[in-house]
Amino acid sequence: MAELSPASQDQSSRPRRFGLGMTDARFGLLLSLPVAAILILLNLYPFLYSFWLALRDIDLRFGIDEFTGLDNFRKTLESQDVRDAMWRTVKYSVQVTVYSTLLGLGMAILLNEKFHGRTLLTALILLPWAVSTYAAGIVWRFLLSTETGLFPAVLFRLGITDRPPNLMNIDTALTWIAIAHTWHIAPLGVFFMLATLQVIPQDLYRVGRIDKLNAIGRFRHVTLPYLKAPLLIVLILNTISAVNVFDLIYFTTAGGPGAATRVMTYEVYTTAFLNLRLGLGAAEAWLLLILVILVTLAYVRVLYRKEKKISTGEAAA
Amino acid sequence: MEPVYVQLEKYKRGLITRREYFKRLAALGVATPAIMTWLETGGVSAAQETATIAPEFPPQDEIDSKPIVFRGWAYEPTVVEDNVRIFEEQFTENVDYQTVSGDYDLIIDTMQINNEPLDMFYGHEIGIGRYILQGQLLDYSSWWDFERATAEMLPAFTEAWTWRGDGKLYGLPYFSSVRGTIMVNTAYTEKAGLDTVQLTTWDDFYDLCRQMKADGVVEYPLLNHWFATPWATAWQFLWENHNRGIDLWDFEDAYKPLFGGDHESTKTLETWAGLFADGIHPESSFNMSEGGYVDGFATGDFMFSPQQTYDGKRLNDPAMSQIAGLVDFAAPPEGAPWGKIEQGGYLLPKRERTDQQLARVYRHNSFFGYRDINDELFVAKRWAIDHALNSSYSAILEDPDVLAAYAEWMPGGERQFNDMGQYFRQAVWNPFHQCPWFLEWQIPAKEELESAILGRKSPQDAMNDLASATNELWERYRDVILSNQG
């Protein structure tokens, strides 16, 4: 069975024309211009300014301000602390992206079914996303605390451990924060994907049943083609959210134990805002930015390739 | 004799001469030799050359139109607001008081760097080094009550507010404490058959912890000062080595680190790692916030913990602690320091001010950090009685009203109060606290020390790595520090 994507439902391939003789693409561009202009203004200046900072040794606390060229970038790349923080960021981002995307997908599929209490469950699932990151951090710190936390107490009371365990130890702290992060952001993905699931024509599922597709087959050949675009958007958002994590770590472990949860944003915060070494901090932030850009480009490339494949398939058909 | 401000009022109304006014100040112990010199020379322009300024204040319309700007962290702001109100009433003053929420030190640093209007802010003694290096802090030497006030403070606490570079006082006490005061959960000492816990050395104390574990008194005898806040583990490392008589720094060479893998301090770290490896201490402390650390001890899971002196009240409060009424202090060693001095203070930012404006700020800051219009240690005593915040003014530590207030929550009564006094009188100040890169140092210190405690690095490697990171800081800032310390 061929993939039944939303694109294949489009009956017209001719560009539509609006007033003033504009194509819809040009009209769309025109509508985007004000937002684009504001975004450029708000982002371009800090973007260039941070690069200028990165070329200087600026130490506010000691009144140092000297042009040092690319020295901050060299120090950043040579720093073992930065390399360790970067590796932790990658590990953390992979965990958060995988957990939150799978959880979001699962919950979206569940909420797409008709059952009693669905509305209430939808509201409940949305709640973690509505909670501030500060509150989420505090709540999870208390949930995981060995002395006063719910999870260790439950494990202890059920007799799984002989005393309330320390869940946030040097080996597991990063994973627990990733779980807390997943709890916080997964609802966003749920609503992206649920919105798409609800517009999939039910006829396609009936066709699938006629073609003797089981549930997995229907998911793969009917649901997934529709979900590809929102799934990729959710992946990008979740990944960027994970790479940029700061407040959740700040309010739960403050980078510890040892340096177990000191990810790249925490490293930048320490250098730029605790130590007030703005130049070095800016260079570290640029490294983080490059990581975010690379990941986003990779996702966009995947998305673009898929779309190209789809449109090529349509042309061939 | 009537207080200083009454004398000033009389002088302003022409009831007494300027000469008589200063003579009366001298009789009150307020006037410094510089004022007496001014009197001896007939008062001709000599006052301009004196270190002490006169308590003469701007006209009321200027006071009404330009408030004194006071910023503090958000501890009991309603009490502070009330103190501000009392000050305003006593002196017909005008104060703009606000709390700073968020990352307090960072925000104050930024206000200082930006030269924002500010007349008083809370700070710790560990912060004065960097403010002075920025040229943004004013000392209290030209304050008319300077000599009288410093004479009333415990010397080590005064020394902590005194910048090594110029010997001047840069803070008036807001609260004073001994961080590292050993709290004892007496439920366990009773179980162990111990009447009192007398401290001698850190090694003996840790041996006692091991004994308690071996005897099955408690699973985790110790909750050390190892929590998530960046400075926690680093501070205990500093004070414990200082208590042990181990020198970590060359103070004459801009705080050059003396430690490394083969230094004596590595043994301290080995001892710590041993406490963790042998199950004397839990791992969970490394995720506790500062408040969580106090609450952790309040659960009753631990026998001993080095805490702030004033947290004894919180730990004995039934609303906040599961071991209320059971938390005593271990008796400090005879004649030897234990823990570290910790102080909050009223700091005075350096800004453009006339002498009258400065006098006004001194009057304000000294109301909070010294005496009120009735010559009472009003604010310090209020904090001590209501919130158990101690003071470096020895009169507060000996005040019967304060003792009565403390006796309400101290299970050890007067004996415990006296033990607290002994912690204070024997406390020492670590000159490294004035190191301008103290904050920067805490970050690698936390990482390396915790890695060693948790067994991820050998203590030798951790100390070598910490020495390496510290040397980078020392080399970077050496010249600027030496040029400021003369």
GROMACS .gro file of N, CA and C in nm, chain A residues 92 133 137 174 177 242 245-256 261-266:
model
   72
   92TYR      N    1   2.264   1.420   2.772
   92TYR     CA    2   2.138   1.469   2.827
   92TYR      C    3   2.036   1.493   2.716
  133THR      N    4   0.924   2.628   3.510
  133THR     CA    5   1.041   2.540   3.525
  133THR      C    6   1.093   2.544   3.668
  137GLY      N    7   1.138   2.221   3.893
  137GLY     CA    8   1.266   2.187   3.957
  137GLY      C    9   1.250   2.159   4.104
  174LEU      N   10   2.198   1.290   3.618
  174LEU     CA   11   2.169   1.348   3.486
  174LEU      C   12   2.043   1.283   3.426
  177ILE      N   13   1.728   1.411   3.596
  177ILE     CA   14   1.689   1.545   3.549
  177ILE      C   15   1.630   1.535   3.409
  242ALA      N   16   1.638   2.067   2.531
  242ALA     CA   17   1.733   1.989   2.612
  242ALA      C   18   1.873   2.051   2.609
  245VAL      N   19   1.898   2.349   2.840
  245VAL     CA   20   1.852   2.335   2.979
  245VAL      C   21   1.946   2.412   3.073
  246PHE      N   22   1.886   2.484   3.163
  246PHE     CA   23   1.966   2.550   3.266
  246PHE      C   24   1.890   2.553   3.399
  247ASP      N   25   1.770   2.614   3.393
  247ASP     CA   26   1.699   2.637   3.519
  247ASP      C   27   1.666   2.509   3.595
  248LEU      N   28   1.631   2.405   3.521
  248LEU     CA   29   1.596   2.280   3.588
  248LEU      C   30   1.717   2.226   3.667
  249ILE      N   31   1.834   2.237   3.607
  249ILE     CA   32   1.956   2.191   3.675
  249ILE      C   33   1.990   2.285   3.790
  250TYR      N   34   1.973   2.412   3.765
  250TYR     CA   35   2.004   2.512   3.868
  250TYR      C   36   1.921   2.486   3.995
  251PHE      N   37   1.794   2.449   3.975
  251PHE     CA   38   1.706   2.433   4.091
  251PHE      C   39   1.707   2.291   4.149
  252THR      N   40   1.768   2.197   4.080
  252THR     CA   41   1.769   2.062   4.137
  252THR      C   42   1.906   2.023   4.193
  253THR      N   43   2.011   2.033   4.112
  253THR     CA   44   2.141   1.984   4.159
  253THR      C   45   2.251   2.089   4.158
  254ALA      N   46   2.224   2.205   4.098
  254ALA     CA   47   2.325   2.311   4.086
  254ALA      C   48   2.454   2.258   4.023
  255GLY      N   49   2.439   2.164   3.931
  255GLY     CA   50   2.557   2.114   3.857
  255GLY      C   51   2.619   1.991   3.919
  256GLY      N   52   2.582   1.956   4.041
  256GLY     CA   53   2.646   1.844   4.108
  256GLY      C   54   2.568   1.715   4.095
  261THR      N   55   2.616   1.701   3.666
  261THR     CA   56   2.508   1.760   3.586
  261THR      C   57   2.548   1.898   3.533
  262ARG      N   58   2.679   1.918   3.524
  262ARG     CA   59   2.725   2.049   3.474
  262ARG      C   60   2.729   2.045   3.322
  263VAL      N   61   2.619   2.081   3.261
  263VAL     CA   62   2.610   2.079   3.115
  263VAL      C   63   2.662   2.212   3.061
  264MET      N   64   2.658   2.226   2.930
  264MET     CA   65   2.722   2.341   2.866
  264MET      C   66   2.661   2.475   2.908
  265THR      N   67   2.528   2.480   2.921
  265THR     CA   68   2.467   2.607   2.962
  265THR      C   69   2.514   2.646   3.103
  266TYR      N   70   2.531   2.547   3.188
  266TYR     CA   71   2.577   2.575   3.323
  266TYR      C   72   2.721   2.625   3.321
   0.00000   0.00000   0.00000
